[in-house]
mmCIF file of C-alpha atoms in Angstrom:
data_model
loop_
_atom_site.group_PDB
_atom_site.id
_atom_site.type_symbol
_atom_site.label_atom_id
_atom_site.label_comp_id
_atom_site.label_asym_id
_atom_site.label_seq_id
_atom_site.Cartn_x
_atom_site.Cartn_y
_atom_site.Cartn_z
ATOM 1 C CA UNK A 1 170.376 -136.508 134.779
ATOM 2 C CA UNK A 2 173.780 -136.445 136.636
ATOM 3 C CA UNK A 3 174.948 -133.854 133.837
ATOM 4 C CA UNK A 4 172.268 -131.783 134.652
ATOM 5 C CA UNK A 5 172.799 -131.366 137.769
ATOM 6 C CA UNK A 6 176.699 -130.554 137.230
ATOM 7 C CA UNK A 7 175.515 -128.076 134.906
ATOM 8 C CA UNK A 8 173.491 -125.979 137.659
ATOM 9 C CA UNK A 9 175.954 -126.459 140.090
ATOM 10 C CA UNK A 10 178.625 -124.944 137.671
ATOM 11 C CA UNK A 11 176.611 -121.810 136.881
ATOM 12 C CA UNK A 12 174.517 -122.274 133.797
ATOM 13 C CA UNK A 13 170.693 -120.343 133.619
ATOM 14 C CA UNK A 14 169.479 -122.327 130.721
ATOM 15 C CA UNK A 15 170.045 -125.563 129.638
ATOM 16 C CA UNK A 16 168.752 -127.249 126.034
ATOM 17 C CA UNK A 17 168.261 -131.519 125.834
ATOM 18 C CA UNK A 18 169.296 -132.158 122.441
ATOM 19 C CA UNK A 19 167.657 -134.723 120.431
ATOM 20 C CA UNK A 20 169.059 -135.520 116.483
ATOM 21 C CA UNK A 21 167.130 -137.105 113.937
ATOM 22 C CA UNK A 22 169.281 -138.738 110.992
ATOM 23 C CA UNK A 23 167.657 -138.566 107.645
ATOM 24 C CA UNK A 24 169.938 -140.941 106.380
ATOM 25 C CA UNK A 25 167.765 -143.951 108.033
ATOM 26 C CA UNK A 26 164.765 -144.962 107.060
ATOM 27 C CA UNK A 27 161.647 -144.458 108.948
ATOM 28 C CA UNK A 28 162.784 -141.453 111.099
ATOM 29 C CA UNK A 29 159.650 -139.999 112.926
ATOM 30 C CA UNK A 30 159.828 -137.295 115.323
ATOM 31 C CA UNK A 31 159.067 -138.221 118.507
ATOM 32 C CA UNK A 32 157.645 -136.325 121.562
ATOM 33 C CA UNK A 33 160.546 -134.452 123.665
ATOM 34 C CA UNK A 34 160.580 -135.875 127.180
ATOM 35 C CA UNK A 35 159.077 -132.547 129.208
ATOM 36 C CA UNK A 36 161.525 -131.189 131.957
ATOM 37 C CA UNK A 37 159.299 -131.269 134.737
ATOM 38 C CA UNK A 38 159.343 -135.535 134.691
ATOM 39 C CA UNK A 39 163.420 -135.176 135.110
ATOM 40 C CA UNK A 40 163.108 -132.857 138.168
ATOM 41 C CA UNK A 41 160.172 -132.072 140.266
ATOM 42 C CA UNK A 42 161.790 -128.751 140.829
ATOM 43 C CA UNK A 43 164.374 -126.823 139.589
ATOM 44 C CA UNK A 44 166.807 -125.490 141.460
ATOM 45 C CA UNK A 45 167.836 -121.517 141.534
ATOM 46 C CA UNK A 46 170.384 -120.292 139.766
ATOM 47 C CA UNK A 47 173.031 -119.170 141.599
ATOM 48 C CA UNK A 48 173.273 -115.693 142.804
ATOM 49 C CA UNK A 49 169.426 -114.978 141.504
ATOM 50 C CA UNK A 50 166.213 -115.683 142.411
ATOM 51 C CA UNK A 51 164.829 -117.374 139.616
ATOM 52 C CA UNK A 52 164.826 -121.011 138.557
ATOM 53 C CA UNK A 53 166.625 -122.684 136.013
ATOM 54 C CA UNK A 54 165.085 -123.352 132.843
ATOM 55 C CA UNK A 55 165.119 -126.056 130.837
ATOM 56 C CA UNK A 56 164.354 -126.709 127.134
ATOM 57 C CA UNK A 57 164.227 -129.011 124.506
ATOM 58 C CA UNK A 58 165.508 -128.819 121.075
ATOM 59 C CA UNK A 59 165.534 -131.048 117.849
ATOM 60 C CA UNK A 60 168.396 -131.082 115.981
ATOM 61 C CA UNK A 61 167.981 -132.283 112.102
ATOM 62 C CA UNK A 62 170.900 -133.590 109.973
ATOM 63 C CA UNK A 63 169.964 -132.759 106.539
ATOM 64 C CA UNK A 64 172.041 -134.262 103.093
ATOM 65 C CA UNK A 65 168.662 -133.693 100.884
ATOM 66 C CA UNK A 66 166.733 -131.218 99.803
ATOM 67 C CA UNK A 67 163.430 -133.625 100.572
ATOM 68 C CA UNK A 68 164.525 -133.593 103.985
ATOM 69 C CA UNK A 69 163.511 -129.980 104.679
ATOM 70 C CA UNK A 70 160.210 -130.979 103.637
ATOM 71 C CA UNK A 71 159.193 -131.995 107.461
ATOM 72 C CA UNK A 72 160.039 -128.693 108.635
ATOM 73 C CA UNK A 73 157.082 -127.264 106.973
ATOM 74 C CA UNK A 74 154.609 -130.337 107.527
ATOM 75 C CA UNK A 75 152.289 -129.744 109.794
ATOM 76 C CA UNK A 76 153.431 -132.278 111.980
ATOM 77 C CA UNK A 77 152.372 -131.764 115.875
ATOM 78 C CA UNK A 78 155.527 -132.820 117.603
ATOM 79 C CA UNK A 79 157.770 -130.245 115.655
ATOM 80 C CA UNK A 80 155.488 -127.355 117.563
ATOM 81 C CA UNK A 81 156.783 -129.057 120.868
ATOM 82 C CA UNK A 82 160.028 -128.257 120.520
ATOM 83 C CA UNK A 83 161.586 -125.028 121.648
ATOM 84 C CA UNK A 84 164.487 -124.494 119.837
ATOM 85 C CA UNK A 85 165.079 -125.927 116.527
ATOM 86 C CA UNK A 86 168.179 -126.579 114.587
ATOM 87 C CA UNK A 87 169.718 -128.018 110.933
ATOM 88 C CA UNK A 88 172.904 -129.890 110.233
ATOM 89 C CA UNK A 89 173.480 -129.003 106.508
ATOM 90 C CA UNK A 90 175.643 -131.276 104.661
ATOM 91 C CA UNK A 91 176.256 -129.796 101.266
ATOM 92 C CA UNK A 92 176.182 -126.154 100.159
ATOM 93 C CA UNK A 93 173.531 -125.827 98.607
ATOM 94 C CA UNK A 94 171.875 -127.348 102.094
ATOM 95 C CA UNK A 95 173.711 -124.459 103.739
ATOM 96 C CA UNK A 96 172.579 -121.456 101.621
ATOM 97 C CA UNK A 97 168.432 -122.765 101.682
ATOM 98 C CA UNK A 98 169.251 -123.057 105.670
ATOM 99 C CA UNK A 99 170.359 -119.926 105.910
ATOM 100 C CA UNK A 100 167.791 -118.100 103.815
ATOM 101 C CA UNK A 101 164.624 -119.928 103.645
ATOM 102 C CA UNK A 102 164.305 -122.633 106.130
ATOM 103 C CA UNK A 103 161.871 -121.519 109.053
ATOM 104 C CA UNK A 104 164.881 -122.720 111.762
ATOM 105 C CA UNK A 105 166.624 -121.180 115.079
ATOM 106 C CA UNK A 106 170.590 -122.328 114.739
ATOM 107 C CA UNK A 107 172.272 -123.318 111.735
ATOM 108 C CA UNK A 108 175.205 -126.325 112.982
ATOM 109 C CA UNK A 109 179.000 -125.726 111.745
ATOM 110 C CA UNK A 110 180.332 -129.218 111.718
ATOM 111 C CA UNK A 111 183.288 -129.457 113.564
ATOM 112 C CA UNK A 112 184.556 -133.493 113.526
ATOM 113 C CA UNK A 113 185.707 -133.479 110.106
ATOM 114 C CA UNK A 114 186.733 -131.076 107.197
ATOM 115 C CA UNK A 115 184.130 -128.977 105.817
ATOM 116 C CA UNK A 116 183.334 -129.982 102.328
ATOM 117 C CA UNK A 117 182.120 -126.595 101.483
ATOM 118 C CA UNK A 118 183.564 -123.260 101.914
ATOM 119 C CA UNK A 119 181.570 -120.627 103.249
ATOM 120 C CA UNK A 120 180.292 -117.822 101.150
ATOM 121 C CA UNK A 121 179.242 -114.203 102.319
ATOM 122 C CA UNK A 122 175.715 -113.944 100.603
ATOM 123 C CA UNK A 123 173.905 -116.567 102.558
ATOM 124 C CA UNK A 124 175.616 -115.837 105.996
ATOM 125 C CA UNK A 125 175.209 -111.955 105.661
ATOM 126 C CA UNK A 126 171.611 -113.319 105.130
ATOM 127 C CA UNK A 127 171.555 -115.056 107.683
ATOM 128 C CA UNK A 128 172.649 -112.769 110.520
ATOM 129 C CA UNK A 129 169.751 -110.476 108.956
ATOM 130 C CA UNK A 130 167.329 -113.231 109.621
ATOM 131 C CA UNK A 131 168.248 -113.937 113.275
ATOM 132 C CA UNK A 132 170.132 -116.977 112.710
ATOM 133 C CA UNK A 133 172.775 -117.963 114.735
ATOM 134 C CA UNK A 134 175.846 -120.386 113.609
ATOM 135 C CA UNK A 135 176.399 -122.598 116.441
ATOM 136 C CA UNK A 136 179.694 -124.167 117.099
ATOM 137 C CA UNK A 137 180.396 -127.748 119.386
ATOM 138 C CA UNK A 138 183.159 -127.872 121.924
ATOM 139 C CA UNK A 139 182.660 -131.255 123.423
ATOM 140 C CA UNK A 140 184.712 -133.348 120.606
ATOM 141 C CA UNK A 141 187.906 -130.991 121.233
ATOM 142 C CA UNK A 142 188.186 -132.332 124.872
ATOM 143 C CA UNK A 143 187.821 -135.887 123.485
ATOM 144 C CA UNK A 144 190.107 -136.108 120.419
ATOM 145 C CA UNK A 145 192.933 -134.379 119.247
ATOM 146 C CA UNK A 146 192.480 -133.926 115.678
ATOM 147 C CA UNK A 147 189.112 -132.972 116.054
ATOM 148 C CA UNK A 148 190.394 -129.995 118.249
ATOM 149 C CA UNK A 149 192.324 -128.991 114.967
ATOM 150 C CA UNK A 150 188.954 -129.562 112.736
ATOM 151 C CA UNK A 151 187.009 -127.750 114.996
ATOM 152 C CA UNK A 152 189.778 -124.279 115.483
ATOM 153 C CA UNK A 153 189.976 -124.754 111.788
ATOM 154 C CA UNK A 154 186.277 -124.718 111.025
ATOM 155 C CA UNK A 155 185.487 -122.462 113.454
ATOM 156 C CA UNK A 156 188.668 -119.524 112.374
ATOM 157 C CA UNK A 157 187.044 -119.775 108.196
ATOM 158 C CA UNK A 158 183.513 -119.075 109.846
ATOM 159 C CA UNK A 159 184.910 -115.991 111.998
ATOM 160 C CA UNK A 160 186.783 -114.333 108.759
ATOM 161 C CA UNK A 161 183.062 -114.882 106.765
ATOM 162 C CA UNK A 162 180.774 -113.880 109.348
ATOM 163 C CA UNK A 163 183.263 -111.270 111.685
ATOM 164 C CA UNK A 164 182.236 -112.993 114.786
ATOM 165 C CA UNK A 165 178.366 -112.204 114.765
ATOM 166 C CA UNK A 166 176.024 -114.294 115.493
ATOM 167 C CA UNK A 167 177.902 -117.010 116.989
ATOM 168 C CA UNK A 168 176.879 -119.949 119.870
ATOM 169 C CA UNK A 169 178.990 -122.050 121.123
ATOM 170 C CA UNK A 170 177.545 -124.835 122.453
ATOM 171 C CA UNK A 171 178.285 -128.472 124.470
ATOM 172 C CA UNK A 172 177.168 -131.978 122.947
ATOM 173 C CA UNK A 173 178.191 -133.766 126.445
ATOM 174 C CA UNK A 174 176.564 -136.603 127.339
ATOM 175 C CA UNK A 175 178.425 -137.495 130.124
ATOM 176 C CA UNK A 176 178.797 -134.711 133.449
ATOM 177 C CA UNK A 177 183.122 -134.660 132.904
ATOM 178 C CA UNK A 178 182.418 -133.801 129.434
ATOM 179 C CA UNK A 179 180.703 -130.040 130.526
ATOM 180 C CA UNK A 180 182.832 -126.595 131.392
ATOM 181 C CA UNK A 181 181.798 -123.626 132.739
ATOM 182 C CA UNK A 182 180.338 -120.891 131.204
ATOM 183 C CA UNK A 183 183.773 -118.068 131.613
ATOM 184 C CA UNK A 184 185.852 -121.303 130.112
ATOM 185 C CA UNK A 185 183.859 -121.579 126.950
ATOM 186 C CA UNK A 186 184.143 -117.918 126.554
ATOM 187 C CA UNK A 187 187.430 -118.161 126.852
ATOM 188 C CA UNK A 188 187.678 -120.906 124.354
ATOM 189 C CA UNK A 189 185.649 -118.582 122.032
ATOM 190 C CA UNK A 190 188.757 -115.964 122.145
ATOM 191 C CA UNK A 191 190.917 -119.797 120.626
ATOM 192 C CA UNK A 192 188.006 -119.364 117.833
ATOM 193 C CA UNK A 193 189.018 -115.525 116.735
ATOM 194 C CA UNK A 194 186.312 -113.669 118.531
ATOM 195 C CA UNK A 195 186.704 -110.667 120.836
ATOM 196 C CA UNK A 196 186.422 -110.719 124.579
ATOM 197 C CA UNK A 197 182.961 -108.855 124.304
ATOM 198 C CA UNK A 198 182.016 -111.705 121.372
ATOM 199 C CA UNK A 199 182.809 -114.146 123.093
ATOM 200 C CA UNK A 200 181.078 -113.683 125.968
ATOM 201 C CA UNK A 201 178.070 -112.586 124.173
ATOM 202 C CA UNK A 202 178.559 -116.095 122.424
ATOM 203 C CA UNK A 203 177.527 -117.836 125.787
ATOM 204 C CA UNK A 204 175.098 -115.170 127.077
ATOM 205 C CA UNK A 205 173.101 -112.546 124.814
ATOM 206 C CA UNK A 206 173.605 -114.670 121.724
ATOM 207 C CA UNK A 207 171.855 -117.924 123.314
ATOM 208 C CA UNK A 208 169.152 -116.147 124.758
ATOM 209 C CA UNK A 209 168.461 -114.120 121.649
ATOM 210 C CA UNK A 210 168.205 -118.003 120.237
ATOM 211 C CA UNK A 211 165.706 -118.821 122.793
ATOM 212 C CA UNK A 212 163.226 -115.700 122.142
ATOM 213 C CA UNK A 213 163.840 -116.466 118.692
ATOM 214 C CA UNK A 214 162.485 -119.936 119.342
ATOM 215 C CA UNK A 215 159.402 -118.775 120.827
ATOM 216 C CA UNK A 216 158.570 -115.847 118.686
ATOM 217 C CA UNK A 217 158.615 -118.841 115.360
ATOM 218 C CA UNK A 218 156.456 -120.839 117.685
ATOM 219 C CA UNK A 219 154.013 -117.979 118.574
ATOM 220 C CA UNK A 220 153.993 -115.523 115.544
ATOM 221 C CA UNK A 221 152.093 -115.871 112.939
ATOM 222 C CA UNK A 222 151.506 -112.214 111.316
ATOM 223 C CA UNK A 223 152.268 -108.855 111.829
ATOM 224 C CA UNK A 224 149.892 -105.655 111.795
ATOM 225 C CA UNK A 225 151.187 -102.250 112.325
ATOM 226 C CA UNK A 226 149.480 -98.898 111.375
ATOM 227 C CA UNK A 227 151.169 -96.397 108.846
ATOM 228 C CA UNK A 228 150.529 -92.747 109.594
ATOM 229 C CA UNK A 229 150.207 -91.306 106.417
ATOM 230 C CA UNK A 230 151.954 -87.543 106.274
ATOM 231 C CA UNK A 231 149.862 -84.850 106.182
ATOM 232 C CA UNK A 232 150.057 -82.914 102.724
ATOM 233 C CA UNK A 233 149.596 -79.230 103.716
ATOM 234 C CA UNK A 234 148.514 -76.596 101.027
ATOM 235 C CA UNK A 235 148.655 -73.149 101.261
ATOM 236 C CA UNK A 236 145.313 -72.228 99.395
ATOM 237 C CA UNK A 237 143.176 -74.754 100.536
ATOM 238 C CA UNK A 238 142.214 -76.362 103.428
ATOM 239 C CA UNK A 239 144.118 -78.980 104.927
ATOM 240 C CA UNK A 240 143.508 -82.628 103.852
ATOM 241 C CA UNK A 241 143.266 -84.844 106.932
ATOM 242 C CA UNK A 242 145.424 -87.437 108.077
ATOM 243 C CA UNK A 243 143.924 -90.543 107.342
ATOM 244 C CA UNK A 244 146.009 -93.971 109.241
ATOM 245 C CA UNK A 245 145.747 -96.653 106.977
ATOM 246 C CA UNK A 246 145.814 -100.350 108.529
ATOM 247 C CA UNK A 247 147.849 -102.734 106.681
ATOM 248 C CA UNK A 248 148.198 -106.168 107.031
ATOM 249 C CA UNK A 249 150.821 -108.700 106.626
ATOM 250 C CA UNK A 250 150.371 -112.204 106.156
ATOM 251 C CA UNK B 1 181.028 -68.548 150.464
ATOM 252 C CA UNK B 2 184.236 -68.822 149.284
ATOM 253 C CA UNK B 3 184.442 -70.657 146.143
ATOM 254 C CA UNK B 4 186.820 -73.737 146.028
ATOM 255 C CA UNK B 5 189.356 -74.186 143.517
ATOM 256 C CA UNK B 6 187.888 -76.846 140.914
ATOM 257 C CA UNK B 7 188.837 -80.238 142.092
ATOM 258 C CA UNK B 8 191.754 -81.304 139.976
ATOM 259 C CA UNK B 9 191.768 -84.980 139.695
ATOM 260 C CA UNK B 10 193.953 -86.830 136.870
ATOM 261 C CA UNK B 11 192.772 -90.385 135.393
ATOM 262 C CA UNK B 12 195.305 -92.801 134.957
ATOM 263 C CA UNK B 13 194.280 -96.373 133.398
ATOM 264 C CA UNK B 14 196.526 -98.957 134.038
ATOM 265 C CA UNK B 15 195.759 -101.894 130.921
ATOM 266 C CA UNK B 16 198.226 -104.391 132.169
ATOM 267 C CA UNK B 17 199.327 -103.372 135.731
ATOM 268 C CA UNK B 18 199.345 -107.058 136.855
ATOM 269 C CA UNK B 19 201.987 -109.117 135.904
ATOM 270 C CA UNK B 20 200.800 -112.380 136.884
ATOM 271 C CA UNK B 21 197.297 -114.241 136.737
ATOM 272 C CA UNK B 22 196.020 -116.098 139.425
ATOM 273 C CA UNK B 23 193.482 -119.621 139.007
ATOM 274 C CA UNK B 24 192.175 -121.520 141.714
ATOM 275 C CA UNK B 25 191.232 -125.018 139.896
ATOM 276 C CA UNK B 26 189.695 -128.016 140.676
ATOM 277 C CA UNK B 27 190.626 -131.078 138.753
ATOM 278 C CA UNK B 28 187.522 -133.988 138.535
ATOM 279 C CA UNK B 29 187.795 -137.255 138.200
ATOM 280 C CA UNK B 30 185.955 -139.975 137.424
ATOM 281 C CA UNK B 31 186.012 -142.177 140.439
ATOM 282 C CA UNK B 32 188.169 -144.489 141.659
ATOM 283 C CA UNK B 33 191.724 -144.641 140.854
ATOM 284 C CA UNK B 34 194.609 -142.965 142.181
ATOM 285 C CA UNK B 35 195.083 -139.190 143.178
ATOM 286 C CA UNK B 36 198.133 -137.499 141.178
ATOM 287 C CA UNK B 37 200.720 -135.717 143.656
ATOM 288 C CA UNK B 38 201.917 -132.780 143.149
ATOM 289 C CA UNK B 39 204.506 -132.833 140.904
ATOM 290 C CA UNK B 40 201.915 -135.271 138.592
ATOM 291 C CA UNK B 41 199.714 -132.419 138.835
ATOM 292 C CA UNK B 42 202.031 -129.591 137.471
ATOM 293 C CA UNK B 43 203.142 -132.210 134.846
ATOM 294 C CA UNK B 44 199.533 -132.345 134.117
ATOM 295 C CA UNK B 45 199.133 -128.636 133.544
ATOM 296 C CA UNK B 46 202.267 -128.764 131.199
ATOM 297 C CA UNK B 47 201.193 -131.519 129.229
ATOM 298 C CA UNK B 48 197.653 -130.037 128.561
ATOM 299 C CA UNK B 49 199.833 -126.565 127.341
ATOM 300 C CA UNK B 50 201.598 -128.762 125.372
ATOM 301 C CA UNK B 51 198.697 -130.692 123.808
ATOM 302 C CA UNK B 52 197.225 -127.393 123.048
ATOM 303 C CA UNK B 53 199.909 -124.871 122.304
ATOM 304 C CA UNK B 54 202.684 -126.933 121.745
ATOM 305 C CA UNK B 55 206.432 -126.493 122.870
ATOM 306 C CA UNK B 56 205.837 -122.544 122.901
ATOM 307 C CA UNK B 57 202.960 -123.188 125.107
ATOM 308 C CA UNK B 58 204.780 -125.893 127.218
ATOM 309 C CA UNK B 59 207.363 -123.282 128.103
ATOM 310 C CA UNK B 60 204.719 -120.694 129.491
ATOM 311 C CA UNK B 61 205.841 -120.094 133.132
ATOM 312 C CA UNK B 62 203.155 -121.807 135.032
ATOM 313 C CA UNK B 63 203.282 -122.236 138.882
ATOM 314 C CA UNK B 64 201.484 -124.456 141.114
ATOM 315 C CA UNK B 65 201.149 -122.037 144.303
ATOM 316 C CA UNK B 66 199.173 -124.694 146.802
ATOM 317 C CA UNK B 67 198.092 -128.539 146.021
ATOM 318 C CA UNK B 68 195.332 -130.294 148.384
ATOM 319 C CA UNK B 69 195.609 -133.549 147.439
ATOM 320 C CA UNK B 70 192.360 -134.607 148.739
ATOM 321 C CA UNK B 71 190.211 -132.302 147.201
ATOM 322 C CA UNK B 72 192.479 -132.131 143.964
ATOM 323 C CA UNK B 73 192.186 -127.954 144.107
ATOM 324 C CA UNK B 74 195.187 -125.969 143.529
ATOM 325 C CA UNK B 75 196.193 -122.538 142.736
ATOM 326 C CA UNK B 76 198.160 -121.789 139.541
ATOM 327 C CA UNK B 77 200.296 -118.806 138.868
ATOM 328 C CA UNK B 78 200.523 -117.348 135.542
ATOM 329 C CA UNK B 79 202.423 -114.884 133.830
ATOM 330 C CA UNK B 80 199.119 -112.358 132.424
ATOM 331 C CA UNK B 81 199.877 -112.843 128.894
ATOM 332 C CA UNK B 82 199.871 -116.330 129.025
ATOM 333 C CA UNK B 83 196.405 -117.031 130.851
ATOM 334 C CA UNK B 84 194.153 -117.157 127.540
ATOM 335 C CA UNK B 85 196.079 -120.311 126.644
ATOM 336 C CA UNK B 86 196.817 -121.769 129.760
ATOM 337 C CA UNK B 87 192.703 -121.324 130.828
ATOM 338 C CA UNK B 88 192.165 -122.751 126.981
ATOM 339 C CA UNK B 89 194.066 -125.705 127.481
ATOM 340 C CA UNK B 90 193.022 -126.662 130.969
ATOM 341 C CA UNK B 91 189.560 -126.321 128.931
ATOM 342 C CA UNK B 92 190.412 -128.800 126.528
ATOM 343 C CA UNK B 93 191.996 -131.610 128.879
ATOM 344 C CA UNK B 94 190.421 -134.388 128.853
ATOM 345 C CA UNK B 95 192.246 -137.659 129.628
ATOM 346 C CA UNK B 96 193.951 -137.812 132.890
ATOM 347 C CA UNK B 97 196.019 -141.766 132.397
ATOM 348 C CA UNK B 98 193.461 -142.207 130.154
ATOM 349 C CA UNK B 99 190.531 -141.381 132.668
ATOM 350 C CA UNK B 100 188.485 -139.087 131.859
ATOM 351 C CA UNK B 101 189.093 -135.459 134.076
ATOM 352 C CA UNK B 102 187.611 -132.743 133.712
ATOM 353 C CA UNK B 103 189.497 -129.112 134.771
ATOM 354 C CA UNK B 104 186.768 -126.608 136.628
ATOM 355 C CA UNK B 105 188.553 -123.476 137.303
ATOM 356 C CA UNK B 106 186.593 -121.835 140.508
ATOM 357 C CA UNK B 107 187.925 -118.408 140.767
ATOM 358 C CA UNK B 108 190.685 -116.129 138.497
ATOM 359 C CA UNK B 109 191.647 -112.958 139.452
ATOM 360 C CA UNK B 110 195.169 -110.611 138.955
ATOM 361 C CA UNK B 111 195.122 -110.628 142.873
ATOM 362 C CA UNK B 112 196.228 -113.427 145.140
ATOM 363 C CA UNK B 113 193.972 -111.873 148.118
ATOM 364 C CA UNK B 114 190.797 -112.150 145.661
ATOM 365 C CA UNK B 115 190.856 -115.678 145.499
ATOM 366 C CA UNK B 116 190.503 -116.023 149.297
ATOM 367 C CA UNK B 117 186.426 -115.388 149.395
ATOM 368 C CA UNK B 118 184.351 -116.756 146.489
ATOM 369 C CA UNK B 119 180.612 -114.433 146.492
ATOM 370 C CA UNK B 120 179.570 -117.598 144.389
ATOM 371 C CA UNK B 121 179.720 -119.533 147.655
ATOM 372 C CA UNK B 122 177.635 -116.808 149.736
ATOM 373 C CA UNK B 123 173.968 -118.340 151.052
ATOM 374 C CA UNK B 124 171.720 -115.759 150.345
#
């Protein structure tokens, strides 16, 4: 709760709980996120505006098997509660079904130890076409020195791949001294390759594109939009009318 | 009515006319513990350049411009090229004598006279 409240008072708008589930232990069940309003009665304003400070939850999933995916598309009521979803491949092949079929918000770069894949253009060009942003960590830089060099490493091989789109860079702190503001993680996206304008959008536009994205999976469930059909004219004879057709897409 | 000559007005864009950054920082601490002076604190700032950027960034002409000792704020003077890597590595610090710190850097600006009002601070 304390971290919370250093996050307002540093400037944030939004703020994210994290919770991971490990598929690597047994008997893993998804539990109900703990709702914002029993942390604080009332959120304070973000500074500068008039509008309160939101918060969300989010479910993070560390996947090594294919079976694990498998809960993503259960029907399972507790996934709907969560706003924001997210997967932790571990292998490639992980990586590429994240990126192009798994039904998720953020894809997670690791960044405490060496990748053991390389990234490939095909399934992050997908990807980005999808809506799907690559989300980087900055809290195990401040604590450990040769994560710093895993995570500027990781982080520099997914900026040549992906040219700095789609890219959110993100705090696992679980203590208040652990959190920086929002213009010093921008500037530590300009350490990670980006562009001033990239990096900023990294912290900004990119995370709230996340967040609608979050509640357009959790809302949508079809499309239906009208297709004017062009009017054929012929000289001779008279006109055929324009008839709208009304398609629908499951 | 006389016409008037066409107002003749000339844009000039000046990229890099400042030549030195200014930072007003706060440095928190976990409680307890004692404060660092002043010249601990500079030694601080160098260290995290070092940790970071390494001898290179160890050498970047940094200067500590005021020190309150009570509130642990200061204002650091840097050359303008150097204040990606000096903000990243203030960033990154973590350990302070192996307490955890944590660097919040309030205002930046190219002007010293900027960082005298703060419309963060302004009550609405």
């Amino acid at each position: 709760q304390n971290t919370l409240n250093v996050c307002f008072s540093v400037g944030y708008s939004a703020v994210a709980l994290n919770h991971v589930i490990d598929f690597k232990e047994k008997k893993q069940e998804i539990i109900k996120p703990v709702s914002p309003s029993e942390l604080f009665p009332s959120l304070p304003i973000v500074q500068g505006t008039t509008k309160r400070i939101k918060v969300l939850t989010r479910l993070t999933l560390v996947v090594s098997d294919p079976s694990h995916c498998n809960l993503l598309r259960s029907t399972s009521a507790n996934i709907r509660l969560y706003d924001i979803i997210a997967v932790f491949p571990k292998t490639e092949k992980l990586f590429h079904i994240a990126c192009t079929t798994l039904d998720v918000d953020l894809v997670c770069i690791n960044v405490t130890e060496k990748l053991p894949f390389y990234f490939r253009r095909p399934p992050v060009n997908m990807a980005i076409d999808r809506g799907i942003y690559f989300e980087l960590l900055y809290t195990p830089a401040i604590k450990d020195s040769t994560m710093r060099r895993y995570t500027i490493s990781n982080a520099i091989s997914l900026m040549q791949i992906c040219k700095g789109k789609n890219i959110v860079i993100s705090s696992a702190a679980e203590r208040p001294l652990e959190l920086r503001g929002p213009y010093d993680v921008a500037n530590l996206g300009l350490l990670f390759g980006l562009s001033e304008s990239e990096a900023k959008a990294a912290v900004s536009t990119n995370c709230r594109a996340t967040m609608l994205h979050g509640e357009t999976r959790k809302t949508a469930c079809g499309v239906v939009y009208t297709v004017k059909k062009p009017r054929k004219v012929e000289e001779e004879e008279t006109t055929v009318p324009a008839c709208k057709k009304a398609k629908t897409q499951a | 009515r006389a016409e008037l000559p066409p107002a003749e007005f000339e844009r000039r864009v000046l990229r890099s006319a400042a030549r030195h950054h200014y930072l007003r920082v706060r440095l928190e601490l976990a409680d307890g513990g004692a404060r660092p002076n002043a010249a601990q604190f500079k030694q601080l700032v160098v260290s995290a350049l070092r940790e970071l950027h390494g001898e290179v960034g160890a050498a970047l002409p940094v200067d500590v411009l005021t020190y309150e000792e009570k509130t642990l704020s200061a204002i650091l003077r840097v050359i303008s090229s150097g204040l990606v890597k000096l903000w990243s590595a203030l960033t990154l610090l973590g350990f302070y004598q192996n307490r955890r710190c944590a660097f919040r850097v309030l205002q930046t600006s190219p002007f010293l006279l900027a960082l005298s009002g703060n419309s963060r601070e302004l009550v609405l």
